[in-house]
CSV table of C-alpha atoms in Angstrom, one decimal:
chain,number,residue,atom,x,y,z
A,1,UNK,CA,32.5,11.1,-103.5
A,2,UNK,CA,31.7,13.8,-105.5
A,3,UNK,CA,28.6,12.9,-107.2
A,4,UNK,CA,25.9,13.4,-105.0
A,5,UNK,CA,22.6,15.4,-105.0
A,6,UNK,CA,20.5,16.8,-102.7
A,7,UNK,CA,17.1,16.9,-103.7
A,8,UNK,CA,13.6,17.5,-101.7
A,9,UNK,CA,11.7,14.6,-100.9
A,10,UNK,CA,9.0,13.6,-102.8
A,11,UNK,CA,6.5,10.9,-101.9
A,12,UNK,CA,8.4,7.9,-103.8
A,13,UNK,CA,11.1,8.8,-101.5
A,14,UNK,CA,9.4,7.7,-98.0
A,15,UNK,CA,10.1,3.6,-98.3
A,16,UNK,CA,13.7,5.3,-97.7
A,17,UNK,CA,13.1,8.1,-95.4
A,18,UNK,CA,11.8,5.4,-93.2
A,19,UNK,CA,14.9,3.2,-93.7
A,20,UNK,CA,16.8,6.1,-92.7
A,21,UNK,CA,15.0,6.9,-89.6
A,22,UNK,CA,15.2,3.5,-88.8
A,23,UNK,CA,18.9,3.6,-89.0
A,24,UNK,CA,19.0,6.7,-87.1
A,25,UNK,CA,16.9,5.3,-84.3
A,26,UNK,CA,19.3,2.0,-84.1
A,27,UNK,CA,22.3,4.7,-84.1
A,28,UNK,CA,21.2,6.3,-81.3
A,29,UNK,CA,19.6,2.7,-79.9
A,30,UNK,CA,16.5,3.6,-79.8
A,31,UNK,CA,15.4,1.2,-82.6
A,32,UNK,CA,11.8,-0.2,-80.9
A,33,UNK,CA,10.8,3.4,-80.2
A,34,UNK,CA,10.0,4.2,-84.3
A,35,UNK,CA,6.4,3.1,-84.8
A,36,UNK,CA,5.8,5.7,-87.8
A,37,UNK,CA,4.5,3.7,-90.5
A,38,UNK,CA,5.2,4.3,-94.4
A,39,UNK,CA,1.7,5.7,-94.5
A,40,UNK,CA,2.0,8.5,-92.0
A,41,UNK,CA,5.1,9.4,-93.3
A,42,UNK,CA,3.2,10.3,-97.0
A,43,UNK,CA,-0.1,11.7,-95.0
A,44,UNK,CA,1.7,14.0,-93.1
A,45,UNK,CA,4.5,15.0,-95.4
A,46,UNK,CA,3.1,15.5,-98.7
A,47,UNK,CA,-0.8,16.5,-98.3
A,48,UNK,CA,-2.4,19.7,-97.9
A,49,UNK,CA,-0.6,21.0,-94.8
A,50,UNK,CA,2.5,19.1,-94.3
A,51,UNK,CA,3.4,18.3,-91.0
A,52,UNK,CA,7.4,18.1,-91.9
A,53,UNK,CA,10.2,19.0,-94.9
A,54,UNK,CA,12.7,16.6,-96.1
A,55,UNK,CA,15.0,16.7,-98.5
A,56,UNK,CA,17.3,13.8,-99.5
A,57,UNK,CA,20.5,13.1,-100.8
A,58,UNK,CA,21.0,10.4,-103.3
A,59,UNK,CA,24.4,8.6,-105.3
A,60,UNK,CA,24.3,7.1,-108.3
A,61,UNK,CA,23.2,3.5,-107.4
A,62,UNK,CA,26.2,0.6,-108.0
A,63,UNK,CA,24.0,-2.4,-107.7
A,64,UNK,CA,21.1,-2.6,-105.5
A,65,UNK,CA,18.1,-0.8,-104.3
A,66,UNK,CA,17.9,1.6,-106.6
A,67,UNK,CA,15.1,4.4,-107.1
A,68,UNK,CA,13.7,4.6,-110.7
A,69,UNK,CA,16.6,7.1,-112.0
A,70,UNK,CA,19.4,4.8,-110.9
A,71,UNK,CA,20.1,6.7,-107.3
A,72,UNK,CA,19.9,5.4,-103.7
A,73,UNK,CA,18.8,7.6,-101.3
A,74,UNK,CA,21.7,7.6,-98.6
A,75,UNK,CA,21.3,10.8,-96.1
A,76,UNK,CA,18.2,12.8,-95.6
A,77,UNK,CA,17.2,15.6,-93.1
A,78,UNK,CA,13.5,15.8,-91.5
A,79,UNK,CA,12.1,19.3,-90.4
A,80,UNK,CA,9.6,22.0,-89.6
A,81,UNK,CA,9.2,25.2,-89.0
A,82,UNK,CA,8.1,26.5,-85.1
A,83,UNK,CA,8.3,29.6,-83.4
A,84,UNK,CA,9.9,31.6,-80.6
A,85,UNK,CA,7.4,33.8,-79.3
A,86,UNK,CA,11.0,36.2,-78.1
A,87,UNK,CA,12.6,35.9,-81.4
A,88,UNK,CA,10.2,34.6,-84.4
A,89,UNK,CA,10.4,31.9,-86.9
A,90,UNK,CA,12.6,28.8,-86.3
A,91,UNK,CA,13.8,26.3,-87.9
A,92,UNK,CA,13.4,23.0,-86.6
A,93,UNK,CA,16.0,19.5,-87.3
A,94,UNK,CA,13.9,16.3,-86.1
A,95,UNK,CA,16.5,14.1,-88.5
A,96,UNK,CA,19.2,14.5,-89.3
A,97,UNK,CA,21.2,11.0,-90.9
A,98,UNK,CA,23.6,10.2,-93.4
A,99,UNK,CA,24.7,6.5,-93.7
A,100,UNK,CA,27.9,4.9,-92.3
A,101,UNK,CA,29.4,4.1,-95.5
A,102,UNK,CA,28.8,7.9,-97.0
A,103,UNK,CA,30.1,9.8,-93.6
A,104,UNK,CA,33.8,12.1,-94.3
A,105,UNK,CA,32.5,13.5,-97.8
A,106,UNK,CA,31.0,16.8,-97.1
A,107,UNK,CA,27.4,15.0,-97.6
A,108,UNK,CA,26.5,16.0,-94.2
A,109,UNK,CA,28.0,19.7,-94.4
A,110,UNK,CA,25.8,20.2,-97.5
A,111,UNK,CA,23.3,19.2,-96.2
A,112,UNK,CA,23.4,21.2,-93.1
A,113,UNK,CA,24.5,24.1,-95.7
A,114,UNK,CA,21.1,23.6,-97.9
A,115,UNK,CA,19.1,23.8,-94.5
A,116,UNK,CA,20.4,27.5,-93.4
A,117,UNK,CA,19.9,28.4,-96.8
A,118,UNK,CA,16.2,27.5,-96.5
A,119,UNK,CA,16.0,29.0,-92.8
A,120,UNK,CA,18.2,32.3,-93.9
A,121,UNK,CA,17.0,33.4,-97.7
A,122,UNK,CA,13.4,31.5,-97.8
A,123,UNK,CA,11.2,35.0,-97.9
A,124,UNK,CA,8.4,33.5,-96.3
A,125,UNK,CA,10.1,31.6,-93.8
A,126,UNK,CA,13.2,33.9,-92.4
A,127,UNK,CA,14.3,31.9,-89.5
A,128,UNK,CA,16.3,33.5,-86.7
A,129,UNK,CA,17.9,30.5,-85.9
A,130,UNK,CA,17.9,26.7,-86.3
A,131,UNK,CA,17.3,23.7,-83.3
A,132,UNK,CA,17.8,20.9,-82.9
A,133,UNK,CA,18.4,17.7,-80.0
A,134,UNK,CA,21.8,15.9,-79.6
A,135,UNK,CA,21.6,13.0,-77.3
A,136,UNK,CA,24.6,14.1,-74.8
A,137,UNK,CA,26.2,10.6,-75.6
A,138,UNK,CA,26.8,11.4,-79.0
A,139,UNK,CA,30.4,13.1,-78.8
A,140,UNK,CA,31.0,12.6,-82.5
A,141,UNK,CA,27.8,14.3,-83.4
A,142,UNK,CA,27.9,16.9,-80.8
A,143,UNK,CA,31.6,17.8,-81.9
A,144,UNK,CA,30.4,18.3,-85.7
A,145,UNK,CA,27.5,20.7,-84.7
A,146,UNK,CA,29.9,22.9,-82.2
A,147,UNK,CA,32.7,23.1,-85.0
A,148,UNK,CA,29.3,24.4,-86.7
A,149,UNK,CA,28.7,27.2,-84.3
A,150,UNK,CA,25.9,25.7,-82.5
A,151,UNK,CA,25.7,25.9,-78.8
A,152,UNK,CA,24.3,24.0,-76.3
A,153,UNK,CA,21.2,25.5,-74.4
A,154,UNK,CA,20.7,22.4,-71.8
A,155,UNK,CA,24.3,23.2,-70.3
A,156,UNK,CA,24.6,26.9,-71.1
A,157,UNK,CA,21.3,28.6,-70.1
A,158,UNK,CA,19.1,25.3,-68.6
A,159,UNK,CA,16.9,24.4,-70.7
A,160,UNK,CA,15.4,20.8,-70.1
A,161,UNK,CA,13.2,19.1,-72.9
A,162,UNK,CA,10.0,17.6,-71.6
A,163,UNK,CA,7.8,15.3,-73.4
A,164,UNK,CA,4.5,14.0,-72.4
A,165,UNK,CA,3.0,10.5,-73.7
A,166,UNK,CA,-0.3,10.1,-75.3
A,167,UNK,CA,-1.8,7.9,-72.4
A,168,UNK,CA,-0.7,10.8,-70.3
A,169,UNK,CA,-2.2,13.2,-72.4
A,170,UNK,CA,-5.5,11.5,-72.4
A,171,UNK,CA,-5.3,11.8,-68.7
A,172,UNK,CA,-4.6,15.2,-69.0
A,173,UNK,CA,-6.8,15.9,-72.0
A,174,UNK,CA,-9.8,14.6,-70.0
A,175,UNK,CA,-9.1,16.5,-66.8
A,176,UNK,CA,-11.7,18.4,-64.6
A,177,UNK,CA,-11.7,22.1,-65.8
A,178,UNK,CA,-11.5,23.9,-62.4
B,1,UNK,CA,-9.1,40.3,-55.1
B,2,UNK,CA,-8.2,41.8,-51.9
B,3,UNK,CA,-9.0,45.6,-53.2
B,4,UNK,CA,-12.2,45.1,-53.7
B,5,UNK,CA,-13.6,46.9,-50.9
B,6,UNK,CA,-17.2,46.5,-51.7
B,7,UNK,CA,-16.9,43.0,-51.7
B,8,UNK,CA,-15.5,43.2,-48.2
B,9,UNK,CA,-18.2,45.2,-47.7
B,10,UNK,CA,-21.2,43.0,-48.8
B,11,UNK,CA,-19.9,40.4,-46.7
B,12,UNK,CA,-20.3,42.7,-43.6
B,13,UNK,CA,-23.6,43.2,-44.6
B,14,UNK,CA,-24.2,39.9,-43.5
B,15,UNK,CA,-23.9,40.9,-40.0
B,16,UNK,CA,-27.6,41.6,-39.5
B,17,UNK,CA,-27.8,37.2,-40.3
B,18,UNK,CA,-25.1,36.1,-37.4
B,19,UNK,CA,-27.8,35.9,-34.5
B,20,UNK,CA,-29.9,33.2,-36.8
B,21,UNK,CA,-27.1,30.6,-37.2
B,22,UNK,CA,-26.3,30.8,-33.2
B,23,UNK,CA,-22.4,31.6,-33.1
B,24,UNK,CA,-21.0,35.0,-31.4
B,25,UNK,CA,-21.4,38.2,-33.5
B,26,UNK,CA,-17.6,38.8,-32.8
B,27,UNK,CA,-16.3,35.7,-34.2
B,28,UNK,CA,-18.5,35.0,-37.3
B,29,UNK,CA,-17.4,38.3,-39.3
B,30,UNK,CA,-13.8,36.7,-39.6
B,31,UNK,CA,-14.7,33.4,-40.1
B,32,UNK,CA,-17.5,34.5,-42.4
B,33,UNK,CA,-14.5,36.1,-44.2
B,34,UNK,CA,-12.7,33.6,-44.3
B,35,UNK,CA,-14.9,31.3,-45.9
B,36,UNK,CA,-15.7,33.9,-48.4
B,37,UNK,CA,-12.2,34.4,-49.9
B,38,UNK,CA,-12.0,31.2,-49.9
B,39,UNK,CA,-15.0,30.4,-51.7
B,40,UNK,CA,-13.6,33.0,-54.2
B,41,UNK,CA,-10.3,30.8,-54.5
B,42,UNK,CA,-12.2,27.9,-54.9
B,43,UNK,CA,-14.6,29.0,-57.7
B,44,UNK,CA,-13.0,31.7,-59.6
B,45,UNK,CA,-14.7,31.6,-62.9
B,46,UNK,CA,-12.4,31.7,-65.7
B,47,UNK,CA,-12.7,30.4,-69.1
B,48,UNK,CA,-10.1,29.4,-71.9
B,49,UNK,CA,-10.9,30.1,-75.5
B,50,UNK,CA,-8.9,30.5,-79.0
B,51,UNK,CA,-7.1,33.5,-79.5
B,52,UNK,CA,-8.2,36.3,-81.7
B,53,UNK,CA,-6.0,39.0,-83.8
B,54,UNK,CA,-7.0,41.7,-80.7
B,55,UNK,CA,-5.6,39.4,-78.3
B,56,UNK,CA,-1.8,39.9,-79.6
B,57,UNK,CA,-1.6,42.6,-77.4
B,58,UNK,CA,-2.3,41.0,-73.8
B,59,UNK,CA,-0.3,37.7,-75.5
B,60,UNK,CA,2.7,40.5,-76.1
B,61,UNK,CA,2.5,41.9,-72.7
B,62,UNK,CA,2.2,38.7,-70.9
B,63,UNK,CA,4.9,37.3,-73.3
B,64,UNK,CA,6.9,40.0,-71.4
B,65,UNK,CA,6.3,39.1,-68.4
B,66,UNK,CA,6.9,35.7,-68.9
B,67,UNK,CA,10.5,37.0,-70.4
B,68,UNK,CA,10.8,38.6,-67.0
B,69,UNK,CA,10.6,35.9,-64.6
B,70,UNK,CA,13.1,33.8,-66.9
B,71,UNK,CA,15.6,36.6,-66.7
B,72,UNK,CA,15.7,36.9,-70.6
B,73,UNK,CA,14.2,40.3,-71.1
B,74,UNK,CA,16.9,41.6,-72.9
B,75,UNK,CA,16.3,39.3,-75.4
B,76,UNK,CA,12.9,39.5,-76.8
B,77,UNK,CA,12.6,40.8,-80.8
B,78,UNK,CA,8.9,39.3,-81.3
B,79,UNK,CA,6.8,42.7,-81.0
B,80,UNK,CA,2.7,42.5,-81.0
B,81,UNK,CA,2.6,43.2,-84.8
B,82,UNK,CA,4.7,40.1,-85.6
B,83,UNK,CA,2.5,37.8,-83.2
B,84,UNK,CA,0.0,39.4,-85.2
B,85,UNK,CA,1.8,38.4,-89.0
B,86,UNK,CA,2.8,35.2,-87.4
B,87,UNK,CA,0.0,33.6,-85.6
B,88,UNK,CA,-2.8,35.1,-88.0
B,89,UNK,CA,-2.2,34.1,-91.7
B,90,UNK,CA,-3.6,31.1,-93.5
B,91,UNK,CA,-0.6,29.1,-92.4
B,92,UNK,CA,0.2,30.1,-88.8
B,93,UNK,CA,3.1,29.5,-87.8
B,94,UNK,CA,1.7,29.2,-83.8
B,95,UNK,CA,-1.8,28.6,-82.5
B,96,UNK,CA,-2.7,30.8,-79.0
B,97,UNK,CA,-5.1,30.2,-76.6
B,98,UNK,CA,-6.4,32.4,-74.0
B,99,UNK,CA,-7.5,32.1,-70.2
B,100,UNK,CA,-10.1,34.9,-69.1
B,101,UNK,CA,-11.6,36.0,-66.3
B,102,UNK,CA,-15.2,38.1,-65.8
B,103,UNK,CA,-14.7,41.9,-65.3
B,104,UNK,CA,-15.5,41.5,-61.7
B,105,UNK,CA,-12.7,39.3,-61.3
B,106,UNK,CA,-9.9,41.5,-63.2
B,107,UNK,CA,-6.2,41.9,-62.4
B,108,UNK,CA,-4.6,44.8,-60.2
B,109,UNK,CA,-4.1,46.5,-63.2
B,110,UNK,CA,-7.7,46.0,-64.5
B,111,UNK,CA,-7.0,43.2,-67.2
B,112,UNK,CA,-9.2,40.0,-68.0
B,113,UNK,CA,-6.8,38.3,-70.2
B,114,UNK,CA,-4.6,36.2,-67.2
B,115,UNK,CA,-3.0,33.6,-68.8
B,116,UNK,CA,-2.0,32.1,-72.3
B,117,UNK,CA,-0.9,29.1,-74.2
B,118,UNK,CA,1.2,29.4,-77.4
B,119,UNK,CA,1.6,26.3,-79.3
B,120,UNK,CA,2.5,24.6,-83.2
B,121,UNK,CA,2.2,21.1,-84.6
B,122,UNK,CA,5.3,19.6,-84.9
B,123,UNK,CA,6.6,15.7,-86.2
B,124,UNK,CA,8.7,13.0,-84.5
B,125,UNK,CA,10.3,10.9,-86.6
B,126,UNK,CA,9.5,8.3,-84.1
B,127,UNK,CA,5.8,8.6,-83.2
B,128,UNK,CA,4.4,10.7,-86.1
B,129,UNK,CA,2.4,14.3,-85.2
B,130,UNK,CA,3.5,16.0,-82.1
B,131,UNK,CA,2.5,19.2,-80.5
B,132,UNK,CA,4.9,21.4,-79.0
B,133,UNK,CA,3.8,23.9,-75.9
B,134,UNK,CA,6.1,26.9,-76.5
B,135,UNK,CA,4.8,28.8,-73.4
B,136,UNK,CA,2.6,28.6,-70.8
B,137,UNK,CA,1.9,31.4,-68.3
B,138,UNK,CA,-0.7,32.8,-65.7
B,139,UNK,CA,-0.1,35.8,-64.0
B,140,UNK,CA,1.2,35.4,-60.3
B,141,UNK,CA,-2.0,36.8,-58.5
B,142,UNK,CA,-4.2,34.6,-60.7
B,143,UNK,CA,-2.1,31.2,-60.2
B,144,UNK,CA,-2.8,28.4,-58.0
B,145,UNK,CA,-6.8,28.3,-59.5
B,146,UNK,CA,-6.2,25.6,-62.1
B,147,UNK,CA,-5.9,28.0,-64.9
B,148,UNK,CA,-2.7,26.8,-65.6
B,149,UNK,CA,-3.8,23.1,-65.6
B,150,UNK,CA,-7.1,24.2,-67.5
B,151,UNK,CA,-4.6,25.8,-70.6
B,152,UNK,CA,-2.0,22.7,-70.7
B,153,UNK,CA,-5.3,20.5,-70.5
B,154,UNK,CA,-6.3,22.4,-73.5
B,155,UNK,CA,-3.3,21.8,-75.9
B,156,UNK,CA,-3.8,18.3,-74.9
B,157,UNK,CA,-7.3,18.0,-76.6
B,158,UNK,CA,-6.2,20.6,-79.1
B,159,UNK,CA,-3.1,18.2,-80.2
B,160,UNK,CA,-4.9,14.8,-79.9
B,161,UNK,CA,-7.9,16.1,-82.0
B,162,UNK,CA,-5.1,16.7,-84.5
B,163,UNK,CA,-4.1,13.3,-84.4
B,164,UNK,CA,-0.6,14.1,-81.9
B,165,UNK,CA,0.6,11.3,-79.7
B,166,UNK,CA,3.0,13.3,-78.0
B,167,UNK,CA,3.5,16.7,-76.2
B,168,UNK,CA,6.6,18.5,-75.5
B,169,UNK,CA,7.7,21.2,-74.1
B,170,UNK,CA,11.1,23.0,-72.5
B,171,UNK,CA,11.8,24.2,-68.7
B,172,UNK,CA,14.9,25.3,-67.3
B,173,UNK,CA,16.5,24.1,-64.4
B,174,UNK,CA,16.1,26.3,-61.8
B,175,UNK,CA,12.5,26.8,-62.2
B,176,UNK,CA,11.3,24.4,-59.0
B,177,UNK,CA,7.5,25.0,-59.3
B,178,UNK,CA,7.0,24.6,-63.0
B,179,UNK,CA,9.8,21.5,-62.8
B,180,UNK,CA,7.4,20.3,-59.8
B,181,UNK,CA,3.8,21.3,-61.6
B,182,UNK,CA,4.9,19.8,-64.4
B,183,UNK,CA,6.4,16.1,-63.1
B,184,UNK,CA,3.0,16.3,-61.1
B,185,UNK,CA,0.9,16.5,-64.4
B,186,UNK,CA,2.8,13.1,-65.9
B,187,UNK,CA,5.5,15.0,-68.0
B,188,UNK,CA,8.9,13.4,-67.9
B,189,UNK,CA,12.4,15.2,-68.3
B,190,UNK,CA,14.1,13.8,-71.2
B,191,UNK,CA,16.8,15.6,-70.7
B,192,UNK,CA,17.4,14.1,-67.7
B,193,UNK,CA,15.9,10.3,-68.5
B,194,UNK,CA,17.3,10.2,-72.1
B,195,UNK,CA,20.1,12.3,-72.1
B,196,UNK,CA,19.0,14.8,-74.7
B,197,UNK,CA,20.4,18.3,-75.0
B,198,UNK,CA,19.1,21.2,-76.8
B,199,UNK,CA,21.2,23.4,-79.2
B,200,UNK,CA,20.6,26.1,-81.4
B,201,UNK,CA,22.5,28.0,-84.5
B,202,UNK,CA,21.4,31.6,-84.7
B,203,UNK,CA,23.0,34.8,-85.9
B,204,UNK,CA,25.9,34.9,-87.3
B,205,UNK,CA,26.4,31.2,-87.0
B,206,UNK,CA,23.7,30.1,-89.0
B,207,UNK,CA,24.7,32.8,-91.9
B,208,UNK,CA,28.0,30.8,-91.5
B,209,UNK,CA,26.3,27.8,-91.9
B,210,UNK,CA,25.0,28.8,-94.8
B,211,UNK,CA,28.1,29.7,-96.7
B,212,UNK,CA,29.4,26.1,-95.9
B,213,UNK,CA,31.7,27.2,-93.1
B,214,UNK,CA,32.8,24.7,-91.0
């Protein structure tokens, strides 16, 4: 597998980045829990003030499904910038997905590669450090990103990840100011 | 609160009163006080506004104390001048808002500014626009008023006027009354429920990562 590309998204590309989250979700079995819909994925990636970066990688297509210069998007990583009010400017990995068939060829390394570039050289954006979520299930995954360097900040300093549901946060949202 | 004397001391003016509402002279004074810090608990006026660019510097000392009480100290680099690049450019990379309190009401140390939000838009892949709540803090002797609700409630308008279905947020483990405040409000631990961890790649990691190390 040595002829593949990494590219950044552009809007043509979201019929596939939704595939691909799609894939992830089932991956991680979380399938019913994606209700993004083609259309947000363009409004918020690729107006005025994106909400979210992607950039895809693509093989030459064999047969099907292919984009109009003869590729099939196959991998892609979502993210965003945030910040660390202790350290700065982060670097944020919501996605992060290469397809079953195109795992073992480095696709995933260069993609992961391309990202700290962004985070580490981008003048405007120098990001201390990257984050991310693993699902403490996923050995496979978790074993990649610690051969990578990364560590683990639930088991090593406590950190648990919250989230709060929009019903919940029109409750909250609505709540007497006291 | 409880240092200012002249307070105290307007409510012992009401002394002269005690005969009219029939109770002891002895007893009232105490009760009387009572009531009255009370009354203060109860309806502390504070309000909860946008940050400004002159706000980075209560935002960077509250930051720090925030740092404190999660034993972390040591590792703050953000100064008030990068809050100040950061948060106040045409594309911000965090939004701030601020919880105040009226002069008469000021802290120990004779500060208005008592709490603060600091927050940025973020994307799930699975619901679309999020917002994430990087920090949340009141001062100690200002807590237990709702300011702390009144900020969180805040970032919830704030994000679902920006189209967010979804807030999150980080806690660690040890900290019972945020863990508790937090469960109370609706939140759920996903690190517990869903199994999720969070990791990071900094430093010399990341420049690593960059040179396709492995």
């Amino acid at each position: 597998m040595d002829r593949f590309k990494l590219r950044k998204a552009e809007p043509q590309d979201v019929p596939d980045i939704l595939r691909l989250i799609k894939e992830l979700a089932k991956y991680e079995e979380m399938e019913d829990q994606v209700i993004l819909t083609e259309k947000d994925l363009l409004e918020d990636g690729f107006g005025d003030h994106p909400f979210y970066h992607c950039v895809v990688a693509e093989v030459p297509s064999e047969q099907q499904n292919s984009n109009n210069n003869g590729s099939v998007v196959i991998g892609f990583a979502m993210y965003y910038f945030t910040y660390d009010p202790w350290i700065g400017k982060l670097l944020y990995l919501e996605d992060f997905f290469v397809m079953k068939e195109y795992r073992g060829f480095g696709i995933g390394s260069e993609i992961l590669k391309l990202l700290s570039l962004v985070s580490n050289t981008a003048v405007k954006t120098r990001c201390s450090s990257m984050h991310f979520i693993v699902a403490e299930g996923n050995q496979a995954s978790i074993e990649f990103y610690k051969r990578r360097g990364a560590a683990d900040l639930s088991l090593e300093e406590g950190w648990r990840l919250f989230k709060i549901d929009k019903s919940s946060l029109l409750k909250m949202s609505s709540g007497p100011e006291e | 609160m409880f240092n200012r004397w002249e307070d105290l001391c307007n409510v012992i003016s009401l002394r002269p009163l005690l005969p009219a509402v029939g109770l002891p002279t002895p007893v009232l004074p105490t009760w009387c006080l009572i009531l009255y810090f009370l009354d203060i608990f109860h309806n502390m006026d504070f309000s909860i506004r946008p940050a400004t660019l002159e706000d980075c510097k209560d935002i960077a000392r509250m930051l720090l104390e925030l740092a404190e009480y999660e034993k972390v100290l040591d590792q703050i680099k953000v100064t008030q001048k990068d809050l100040e690049q950061d948060g106040f450019i045409k594309n911000p990379f965090f939004h701030g808002i601020v919880a105040e309190v009226p002069e008469e009401h000021r802290s120990k140390e004779g500060h208005t500014k008592v709490g603060y939000a600091l927050y940025f838009y973020s994307y799930s892949s699975w619901k679309g626009r999020a917002v994430y709540m990087e920090d949340l803090y009141v001062m100690p002797e200002f807590r237990g008023k709702g300011i702390g609700k009144a900020l969180m409630s805040k970032v919830a308008q704030l994000g679902l006027a920006a189209g967010c279905s979804l807030l999150n947020f980080s806690v660690l483990d040890w900290n019972k009354p945020s863990l508790d405040f937090y469960l109370s409000q609706g939140c759920s631990d996903i690190t517990a429920d869903m199994g999720y961890h969070c990791m990071r790649c900094e430093g010399d990691e990341l420049e690593k990562l960059a040179q396709g190390g492995t």
